Short mmCIF file of C-alpha atoms and ligand atoms in Angstrom, two decimals:
data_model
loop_
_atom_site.label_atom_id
_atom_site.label_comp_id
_atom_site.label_asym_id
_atom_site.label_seq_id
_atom_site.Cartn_x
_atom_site.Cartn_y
_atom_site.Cartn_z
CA UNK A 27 -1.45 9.05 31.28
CA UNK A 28 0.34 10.64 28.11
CA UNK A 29 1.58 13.42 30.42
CA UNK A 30 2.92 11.25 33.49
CA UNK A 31 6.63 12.04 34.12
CA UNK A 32 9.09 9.41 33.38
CA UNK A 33 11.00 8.08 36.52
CA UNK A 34 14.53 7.27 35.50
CA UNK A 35 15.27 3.87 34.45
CA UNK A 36 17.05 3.07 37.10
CA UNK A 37 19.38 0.96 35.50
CA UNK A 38 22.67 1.96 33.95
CA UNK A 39 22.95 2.49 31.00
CA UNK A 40 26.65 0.01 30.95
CA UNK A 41 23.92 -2.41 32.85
CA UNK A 42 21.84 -2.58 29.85
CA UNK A 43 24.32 -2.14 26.85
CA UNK A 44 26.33 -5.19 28.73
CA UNK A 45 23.21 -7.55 29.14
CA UNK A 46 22.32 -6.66 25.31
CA UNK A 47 26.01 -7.61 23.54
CA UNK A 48 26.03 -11.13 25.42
CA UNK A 49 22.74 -12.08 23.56
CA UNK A 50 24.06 -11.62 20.50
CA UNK A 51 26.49 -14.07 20.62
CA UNK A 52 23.60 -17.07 21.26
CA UNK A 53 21.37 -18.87 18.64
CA UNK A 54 18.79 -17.88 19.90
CA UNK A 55 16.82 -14.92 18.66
CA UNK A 56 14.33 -13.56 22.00
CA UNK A 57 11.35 -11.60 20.86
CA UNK A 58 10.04 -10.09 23.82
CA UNK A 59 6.35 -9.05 23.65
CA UNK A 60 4.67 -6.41 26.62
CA UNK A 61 1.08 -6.41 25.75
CA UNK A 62 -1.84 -5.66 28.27
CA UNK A 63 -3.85 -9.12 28.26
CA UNK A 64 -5.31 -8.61 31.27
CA UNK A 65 -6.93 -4.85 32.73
CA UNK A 66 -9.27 -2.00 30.68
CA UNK A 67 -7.18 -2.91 27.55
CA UNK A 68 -7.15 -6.72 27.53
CA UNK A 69 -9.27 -7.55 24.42
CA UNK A 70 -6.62 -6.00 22.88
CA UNK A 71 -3.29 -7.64 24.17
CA UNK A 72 -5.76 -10.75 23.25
CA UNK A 73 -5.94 -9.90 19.20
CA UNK A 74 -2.20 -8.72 18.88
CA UNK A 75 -0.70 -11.68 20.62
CA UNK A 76 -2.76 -13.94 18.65
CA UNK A 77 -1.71 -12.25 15.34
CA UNK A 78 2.03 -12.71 16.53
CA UNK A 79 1.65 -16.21 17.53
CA UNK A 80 0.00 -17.15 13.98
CA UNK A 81 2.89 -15.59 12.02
CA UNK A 82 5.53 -18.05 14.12
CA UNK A 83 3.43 -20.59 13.22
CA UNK A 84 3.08 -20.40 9.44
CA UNK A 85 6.47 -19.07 9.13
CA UNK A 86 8.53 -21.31 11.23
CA UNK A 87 10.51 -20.42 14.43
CA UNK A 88 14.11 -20.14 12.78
CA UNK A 89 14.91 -17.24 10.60
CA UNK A 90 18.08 -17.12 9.39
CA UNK A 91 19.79 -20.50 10.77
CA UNK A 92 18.63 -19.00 14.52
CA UNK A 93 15.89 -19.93 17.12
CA UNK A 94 12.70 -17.79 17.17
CA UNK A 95 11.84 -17.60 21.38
CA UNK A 96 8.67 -15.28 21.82
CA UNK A 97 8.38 -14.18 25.50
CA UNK A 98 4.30 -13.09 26.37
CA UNK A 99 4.66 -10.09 29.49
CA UNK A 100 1.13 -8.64 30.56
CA UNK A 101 1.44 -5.38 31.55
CA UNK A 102 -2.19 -5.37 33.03
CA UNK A 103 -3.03 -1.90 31.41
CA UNK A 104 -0.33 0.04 33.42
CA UNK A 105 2.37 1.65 32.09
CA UNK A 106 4.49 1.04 35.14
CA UNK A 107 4.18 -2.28 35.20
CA UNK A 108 5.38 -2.46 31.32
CA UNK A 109 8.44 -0.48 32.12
CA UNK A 110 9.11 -2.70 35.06
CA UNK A 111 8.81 -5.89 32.47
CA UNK A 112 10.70 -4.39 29.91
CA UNK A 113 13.68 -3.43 32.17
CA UNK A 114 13.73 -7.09 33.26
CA UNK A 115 13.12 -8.61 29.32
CA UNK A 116 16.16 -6.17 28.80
CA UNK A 117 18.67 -6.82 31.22
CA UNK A 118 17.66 -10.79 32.56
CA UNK A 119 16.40 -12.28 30.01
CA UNK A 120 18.65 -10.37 27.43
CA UNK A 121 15.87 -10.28 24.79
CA UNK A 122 16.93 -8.93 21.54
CA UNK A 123 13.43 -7.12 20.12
CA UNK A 124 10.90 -6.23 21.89
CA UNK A 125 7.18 -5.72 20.77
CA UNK A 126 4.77 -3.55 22.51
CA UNK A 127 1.61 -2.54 22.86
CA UNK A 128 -0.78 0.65 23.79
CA UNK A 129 0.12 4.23 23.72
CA UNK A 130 0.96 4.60 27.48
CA UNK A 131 2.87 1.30 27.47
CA UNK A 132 5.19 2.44 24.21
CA UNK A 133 6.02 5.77 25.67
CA UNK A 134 7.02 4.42 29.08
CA UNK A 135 9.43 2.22 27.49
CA UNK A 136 11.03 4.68 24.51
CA UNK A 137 13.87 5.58 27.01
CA UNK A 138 14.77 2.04 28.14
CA UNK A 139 14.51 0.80 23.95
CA UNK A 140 16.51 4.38 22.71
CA UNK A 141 19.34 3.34 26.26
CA UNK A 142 19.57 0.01 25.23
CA UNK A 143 19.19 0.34 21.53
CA UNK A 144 16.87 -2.64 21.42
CA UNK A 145 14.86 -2.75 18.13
CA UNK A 146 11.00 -1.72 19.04
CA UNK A 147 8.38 -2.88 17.04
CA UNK A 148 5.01 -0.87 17.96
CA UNK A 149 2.16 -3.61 17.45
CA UNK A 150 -0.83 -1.23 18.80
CA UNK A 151 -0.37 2.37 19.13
CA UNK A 152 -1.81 4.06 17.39
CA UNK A 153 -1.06 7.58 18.75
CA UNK A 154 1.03 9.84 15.98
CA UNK A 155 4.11 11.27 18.24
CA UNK A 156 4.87 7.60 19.59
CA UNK A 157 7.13 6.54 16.92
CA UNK A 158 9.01 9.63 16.79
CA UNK A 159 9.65 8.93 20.93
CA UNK A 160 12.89 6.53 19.84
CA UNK A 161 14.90 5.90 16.74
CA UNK A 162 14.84 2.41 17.79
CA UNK A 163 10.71 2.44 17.39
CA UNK A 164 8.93 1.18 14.37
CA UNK A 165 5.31 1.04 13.92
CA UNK A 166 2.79 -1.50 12.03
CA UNK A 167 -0.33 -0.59 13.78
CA UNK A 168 -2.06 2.33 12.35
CA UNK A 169 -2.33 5.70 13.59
CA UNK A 170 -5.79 7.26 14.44
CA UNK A 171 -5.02 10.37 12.34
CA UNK A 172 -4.68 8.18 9.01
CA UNK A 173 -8.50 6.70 9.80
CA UNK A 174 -9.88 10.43 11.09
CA UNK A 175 -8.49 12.28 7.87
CA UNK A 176 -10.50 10.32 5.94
CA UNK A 177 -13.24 10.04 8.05
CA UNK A 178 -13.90 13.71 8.10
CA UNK A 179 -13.01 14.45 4.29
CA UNK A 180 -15.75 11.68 3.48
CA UNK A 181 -18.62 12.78 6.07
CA UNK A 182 -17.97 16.79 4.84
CA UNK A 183 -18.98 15.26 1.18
CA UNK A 184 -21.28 13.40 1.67
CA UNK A 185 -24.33 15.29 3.83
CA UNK A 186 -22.96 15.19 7.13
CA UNK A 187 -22.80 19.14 7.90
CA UNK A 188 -22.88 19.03 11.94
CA UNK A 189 -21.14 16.49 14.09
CA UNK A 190 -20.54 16.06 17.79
CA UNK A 191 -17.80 14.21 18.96
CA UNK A 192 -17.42 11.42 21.83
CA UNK A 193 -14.21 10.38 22.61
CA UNK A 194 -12.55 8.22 25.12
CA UNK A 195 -10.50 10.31 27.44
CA UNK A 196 -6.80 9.28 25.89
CA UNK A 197 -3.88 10.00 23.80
CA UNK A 198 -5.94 8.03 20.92
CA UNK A 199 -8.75 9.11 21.57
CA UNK A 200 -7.71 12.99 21.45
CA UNK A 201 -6.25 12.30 18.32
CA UNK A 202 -8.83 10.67 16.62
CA UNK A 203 -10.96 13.85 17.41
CA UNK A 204 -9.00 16.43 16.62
CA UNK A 205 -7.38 15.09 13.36
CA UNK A 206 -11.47 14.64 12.69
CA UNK A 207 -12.43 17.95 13.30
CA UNK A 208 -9.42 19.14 11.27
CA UNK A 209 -9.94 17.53 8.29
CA UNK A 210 -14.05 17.94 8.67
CA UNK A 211 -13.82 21.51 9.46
CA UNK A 212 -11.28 22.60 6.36
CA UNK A 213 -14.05 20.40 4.15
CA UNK A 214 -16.80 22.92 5.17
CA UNK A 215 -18.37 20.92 8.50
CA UNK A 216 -18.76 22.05 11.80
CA UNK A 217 -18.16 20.40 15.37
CA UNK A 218 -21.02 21.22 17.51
CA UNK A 219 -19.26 19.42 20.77
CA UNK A 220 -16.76 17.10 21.62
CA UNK A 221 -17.24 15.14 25.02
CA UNK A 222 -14.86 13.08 26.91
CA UNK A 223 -15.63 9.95 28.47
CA UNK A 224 -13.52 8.13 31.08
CA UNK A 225 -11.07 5.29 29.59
CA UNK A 226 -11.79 2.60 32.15
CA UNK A 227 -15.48 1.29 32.75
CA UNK A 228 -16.87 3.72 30.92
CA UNK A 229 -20.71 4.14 30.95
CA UNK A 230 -21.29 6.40 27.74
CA UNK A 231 -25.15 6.82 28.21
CA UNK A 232 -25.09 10.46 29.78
CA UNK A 233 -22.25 11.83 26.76
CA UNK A 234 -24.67 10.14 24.08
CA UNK A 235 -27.71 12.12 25.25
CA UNK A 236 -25.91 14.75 25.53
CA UNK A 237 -24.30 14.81 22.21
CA UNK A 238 -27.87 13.86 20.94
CA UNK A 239 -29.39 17.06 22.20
CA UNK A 240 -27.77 19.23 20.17
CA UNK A 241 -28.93 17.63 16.59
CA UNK A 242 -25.85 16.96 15.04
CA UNK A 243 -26.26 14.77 11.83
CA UNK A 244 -23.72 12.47 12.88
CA UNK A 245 -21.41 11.48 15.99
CA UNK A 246 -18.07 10.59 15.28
CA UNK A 247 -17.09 7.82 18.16
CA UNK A 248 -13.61 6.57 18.99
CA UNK A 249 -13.71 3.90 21.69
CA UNK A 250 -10.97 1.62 21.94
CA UNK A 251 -11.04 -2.05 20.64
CA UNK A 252 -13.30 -4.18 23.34
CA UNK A 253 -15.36 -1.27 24.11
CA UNK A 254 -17.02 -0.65 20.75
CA UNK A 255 -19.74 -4.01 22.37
CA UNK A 256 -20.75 -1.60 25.48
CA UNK A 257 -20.86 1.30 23.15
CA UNK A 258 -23.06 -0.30 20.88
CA UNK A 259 -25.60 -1.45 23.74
CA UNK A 260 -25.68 2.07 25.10
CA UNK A 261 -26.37 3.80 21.91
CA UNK A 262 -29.28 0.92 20.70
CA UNK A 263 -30.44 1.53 24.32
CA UNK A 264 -31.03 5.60 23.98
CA UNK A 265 -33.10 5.18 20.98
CA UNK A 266 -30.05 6.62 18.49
CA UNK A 267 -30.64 4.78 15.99
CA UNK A 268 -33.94 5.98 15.49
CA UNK A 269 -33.13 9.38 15.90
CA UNK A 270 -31.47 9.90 12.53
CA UNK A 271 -27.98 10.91 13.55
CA UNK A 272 -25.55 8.85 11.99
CA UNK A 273 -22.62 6.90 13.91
CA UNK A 274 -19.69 7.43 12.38
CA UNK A 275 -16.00 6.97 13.34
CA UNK A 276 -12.70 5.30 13.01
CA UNK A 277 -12.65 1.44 12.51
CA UNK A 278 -12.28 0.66 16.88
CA UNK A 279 -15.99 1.42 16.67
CA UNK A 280 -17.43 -1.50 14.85
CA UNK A 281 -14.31 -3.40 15.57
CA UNK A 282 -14.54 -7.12 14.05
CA UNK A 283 -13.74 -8.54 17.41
CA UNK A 284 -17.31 -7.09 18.99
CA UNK A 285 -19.17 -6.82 16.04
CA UNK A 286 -21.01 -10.19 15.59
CA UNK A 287 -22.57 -9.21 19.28
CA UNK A 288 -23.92 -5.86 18.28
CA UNK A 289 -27.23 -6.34 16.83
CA UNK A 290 -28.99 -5.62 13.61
CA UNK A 291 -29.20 -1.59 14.80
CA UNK A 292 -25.54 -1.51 13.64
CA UNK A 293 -26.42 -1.71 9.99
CA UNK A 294 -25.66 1.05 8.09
CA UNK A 295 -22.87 2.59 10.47
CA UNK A 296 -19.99 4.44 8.57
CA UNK A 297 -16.50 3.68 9.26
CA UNK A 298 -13.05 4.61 7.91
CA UNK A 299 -10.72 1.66 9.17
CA UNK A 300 -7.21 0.10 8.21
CA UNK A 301 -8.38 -3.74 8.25
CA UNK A 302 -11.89 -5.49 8.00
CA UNK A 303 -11.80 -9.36 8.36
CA UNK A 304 -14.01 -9.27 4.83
CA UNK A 305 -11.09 -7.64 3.24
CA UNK A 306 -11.50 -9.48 -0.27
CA UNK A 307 -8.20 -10.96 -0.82
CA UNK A 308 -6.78 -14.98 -0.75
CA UNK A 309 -4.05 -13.78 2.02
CA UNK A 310 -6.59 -12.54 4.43
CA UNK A 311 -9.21 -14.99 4.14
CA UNK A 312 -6.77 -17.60 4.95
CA UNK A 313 -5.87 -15.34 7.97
CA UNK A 314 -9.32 -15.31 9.21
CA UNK A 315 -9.47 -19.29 9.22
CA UNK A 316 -6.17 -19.98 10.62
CA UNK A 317 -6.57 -17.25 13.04
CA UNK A 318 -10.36 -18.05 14.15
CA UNK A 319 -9.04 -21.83 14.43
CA UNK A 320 -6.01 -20.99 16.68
CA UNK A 321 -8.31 -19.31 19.07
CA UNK A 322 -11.66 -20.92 19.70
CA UNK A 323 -13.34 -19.18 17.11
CA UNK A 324 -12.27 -15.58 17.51
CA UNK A 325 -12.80 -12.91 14.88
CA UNK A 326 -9.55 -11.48 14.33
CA UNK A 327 -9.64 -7.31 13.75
CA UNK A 328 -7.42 -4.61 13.44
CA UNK A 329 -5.42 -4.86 16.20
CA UNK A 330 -4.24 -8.82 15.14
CA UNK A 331 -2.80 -6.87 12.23
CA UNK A 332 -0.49 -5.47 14.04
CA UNK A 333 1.16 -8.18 16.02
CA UNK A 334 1.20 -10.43 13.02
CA UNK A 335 3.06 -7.89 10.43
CA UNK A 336 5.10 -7.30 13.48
CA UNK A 337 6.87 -10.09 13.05
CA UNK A 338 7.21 -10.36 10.05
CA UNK A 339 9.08 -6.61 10.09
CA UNK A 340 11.18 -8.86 12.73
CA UNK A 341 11.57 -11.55 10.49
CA UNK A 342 12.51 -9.87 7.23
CA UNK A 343 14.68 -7.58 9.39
CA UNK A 344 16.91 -11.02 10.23
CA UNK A 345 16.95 -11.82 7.00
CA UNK A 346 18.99 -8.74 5.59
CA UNK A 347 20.98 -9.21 8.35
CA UNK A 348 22.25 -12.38 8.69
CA UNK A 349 20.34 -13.11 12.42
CA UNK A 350 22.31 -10.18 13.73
CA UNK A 351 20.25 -8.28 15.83
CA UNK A 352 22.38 -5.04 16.40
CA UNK A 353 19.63 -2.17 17.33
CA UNK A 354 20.51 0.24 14.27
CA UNK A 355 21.13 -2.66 11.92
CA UNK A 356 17.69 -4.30 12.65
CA UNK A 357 15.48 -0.70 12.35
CA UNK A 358 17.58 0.32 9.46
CA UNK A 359 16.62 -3.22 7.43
CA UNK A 360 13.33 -2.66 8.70
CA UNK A 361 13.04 0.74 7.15
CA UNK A 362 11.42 0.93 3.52
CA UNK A 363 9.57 -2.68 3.58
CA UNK A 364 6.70 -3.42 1.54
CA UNK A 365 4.52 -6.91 1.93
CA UNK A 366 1.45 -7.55 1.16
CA UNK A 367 -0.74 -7.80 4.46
CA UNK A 368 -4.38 -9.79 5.19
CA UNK A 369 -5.37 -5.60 5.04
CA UNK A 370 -3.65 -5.11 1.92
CA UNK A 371 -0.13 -3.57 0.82
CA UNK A 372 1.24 -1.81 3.42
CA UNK A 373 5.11 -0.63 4.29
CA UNK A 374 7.45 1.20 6.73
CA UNK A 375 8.03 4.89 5.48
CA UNK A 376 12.25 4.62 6.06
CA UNK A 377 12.20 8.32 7.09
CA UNK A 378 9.43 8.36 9.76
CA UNK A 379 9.53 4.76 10.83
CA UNK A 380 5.52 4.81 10.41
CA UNK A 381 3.28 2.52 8.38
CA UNK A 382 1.86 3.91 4.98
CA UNK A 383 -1.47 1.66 4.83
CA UNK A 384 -5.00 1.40 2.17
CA UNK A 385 -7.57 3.09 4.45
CA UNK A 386 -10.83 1.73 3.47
CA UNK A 387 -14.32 3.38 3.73
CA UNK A 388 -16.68 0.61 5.11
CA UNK A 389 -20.51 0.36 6.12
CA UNK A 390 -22.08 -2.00 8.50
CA UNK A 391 -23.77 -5.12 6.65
CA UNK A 392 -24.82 -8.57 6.78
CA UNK A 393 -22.93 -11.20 5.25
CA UNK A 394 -24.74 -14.76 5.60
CA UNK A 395 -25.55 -14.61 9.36
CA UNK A 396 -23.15 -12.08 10.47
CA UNK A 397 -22.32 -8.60 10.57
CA UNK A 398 -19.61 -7.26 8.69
CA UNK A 399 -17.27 -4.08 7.79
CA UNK A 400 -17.87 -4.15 3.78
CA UNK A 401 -15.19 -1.65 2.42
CA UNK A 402 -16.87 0.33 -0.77
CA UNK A 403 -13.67 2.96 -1.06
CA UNK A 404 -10.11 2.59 -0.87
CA UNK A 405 -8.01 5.13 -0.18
CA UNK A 406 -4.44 4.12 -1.29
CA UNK A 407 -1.19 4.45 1.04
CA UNK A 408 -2.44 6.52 3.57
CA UNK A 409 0.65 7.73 5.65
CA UNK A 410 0.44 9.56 9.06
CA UNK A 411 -1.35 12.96 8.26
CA UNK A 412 0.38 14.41 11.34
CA UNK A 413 4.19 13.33 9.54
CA UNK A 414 3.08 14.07 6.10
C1 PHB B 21 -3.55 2.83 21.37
O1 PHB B 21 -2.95 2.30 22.29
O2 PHB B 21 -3.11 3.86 20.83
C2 PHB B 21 -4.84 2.24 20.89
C3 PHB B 21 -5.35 1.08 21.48
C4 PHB B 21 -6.56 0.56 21.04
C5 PHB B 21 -7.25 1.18 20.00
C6 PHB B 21 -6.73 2.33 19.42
C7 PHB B 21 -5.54 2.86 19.87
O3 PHB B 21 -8.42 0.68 19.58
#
């Protein structure tokens, strides 16, 4: 997907930059979100849009004496569709941000945001080169390579001397393991294989033996957010977690959205991750609540995150500047902002674009009835190892 060829916009660029000026003369402020809530990535369009949707409700939908609109596109999990949407957000509906979602999606759209100069936010990506793909792009995901670095500095100290990798077959997912195996590998480990399993309906029971066969102490896993439940049933199923090598990964793999499904054989698993819904603080256990009673219960993880400090970027951008949504106006106020998040302090490094974020070590455990991501490290303002 990351290497498809972009098709020109097929749009002018006079087209866009006229559709663009006459929305800035309205009251209304158009947010225009293309997130994949239905297809292979829909548990995650799920989690971000409900983490943008809370932050208009606590916060009110006018900022700076003008009307908040948020417009929903599903880009079913294909980055065609999303440039299709965002082409039409652009030019008909004149939106002045837009917020989007998955690798693929984000770097089908950078030409149409960078043509337009419509203000970007990146809610999910979490793939390193995205941000740098348009000046009008600003991230408040994460980036796999801020969870992996730590991930394989910890596992190199603490025992874990042979690892095989299992990685879903995608930008993220490539990142993940090789920022792993660099960080792992300069700490003294070694990577005794890394296998590649398809993104969409992926059955991982054949890569798990496989990795299995060769005795590594530990697998580091990165599935995506709403795979980590399928994951977990394979692995219990395989008899690896009586087989005394370790699961270990980035957060995605005992995401707090599947979590509560996965059975008691989770406990114990190993995780470096940028949010965990016990995250001991007053801001985020109010999140959990409000976000769990918004949406029939749901458990809100990682990916919320970024929709919901998405708009408030957005928000505080429209502050400094008066509701005027000029592209280079809106990134450049958005540049350099620090808030304290439900995950902790995090802000937007004004020369990269790119969120600086705690990344928290975090082991599998019960809490009451459920199963939780209990942090026992913090590593403070962890920025992009690729940028650093
Ligand atoms: C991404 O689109 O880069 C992405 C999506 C879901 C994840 C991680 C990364 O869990």
């Amino acid at each position: 997907m990351l290497r498809r060829k972009f098709i020109a916009a097929g749009v002018s660029a006079a087209a866009i930059l006229a559709a663009t000026t006459g929305a800035q003369a309205q009251d209304t402020i158009k947010i225009g979100l293309v997130q994949s809530m239905t297809g292979t990535l829909a548990a995650v369009g799920r989690q971000v849009v409900a983490g943008a949707r809370l932050y208009i409700q606590e916060n009110g939908d006018t900022v700076a004496g003008k009307k908040i609109q948020l417009i929903v596109k599903d880009d079913t999990t294909v980055p065609d569709v999303a440039r299709r949407l965002a082409q039409e957000l652009i030019v008909n509906e004149k939106v002045n941000v837009l917020g989007v979602g998955i690798t693929p999606v984000a770097l089908a759209i950078a030409p149409l945001a960078t043509e337009s100069k419509t203000p970007t936010v990146i809610m999910v990506s979490g793939t390193s080169i995205v941000v740098d793909r348009s000046p009008m792009f600003v991230r408040t995901s994460f980036t796999l390579g801020q969870q992996a670095s730590v991930m394989g500095d910890w596992a190199a100290k603490n025992g874990i001397k042979k690892v095989a990798s299992v990685l879903s077959d995608w930008a993220p997912g490539a990142e993940a393991g090789a920022v792993f195996n660099e960080f792992f590998t300069k700490a003294g480990g070694t990577i005794t294989e890394t296998l590649k399993v398809p993104l969409a309906n992926p059955d991982f029971s054949p890569f798990l033996q496989r990795a299995a066969d060769g005795k590594p102490d530990a697998m580091f896993v990165f599935v995506p957010a709403g795979q980590a439940g399928t994951f977990a049933r394979q692995f219990i199923e395989r008899g690896l977690t009586k087989s005394g090598v370790r699961l270990i990964g980035p957060g995605d793999v005992t995401d707090d959205d599947d979590l509560p499904g996965m059975g008691d054989a989770m406990l114990g698993v190993v995780t470096a991750g940028n949010y965990s819904a016990t995250h001991d603080s007053p801001k985020n256990k109010a999140y959990v609540e409000a976000i769990k009673k918004a949406n029939n219960g749901m458990r809100p993880n990682f990916i919320s995150l970024g929709g919901y400090d998405g708009m408030h970027v957005i928000y505080e951008a429209l502050k400094k500047t008066a509701g005027k949504t000029d592209g280079q106006a809106m990134v450049d106020a958005m540049k350099g902002l620090k808030w304290e998040s439900p995950r902790g302090p995090i802000s937007i490094n004004p020369d990269t674009r790119d969120i600086v974020q705690n990344i928290y070590m975090r082991r599998v455990e019960k809490v009451g009835a459920e199963l939780f991501n209990t942090e026992f490290a913090t590593i403070e303002a962890v920025q992009d190892p690729r940028k650093r």
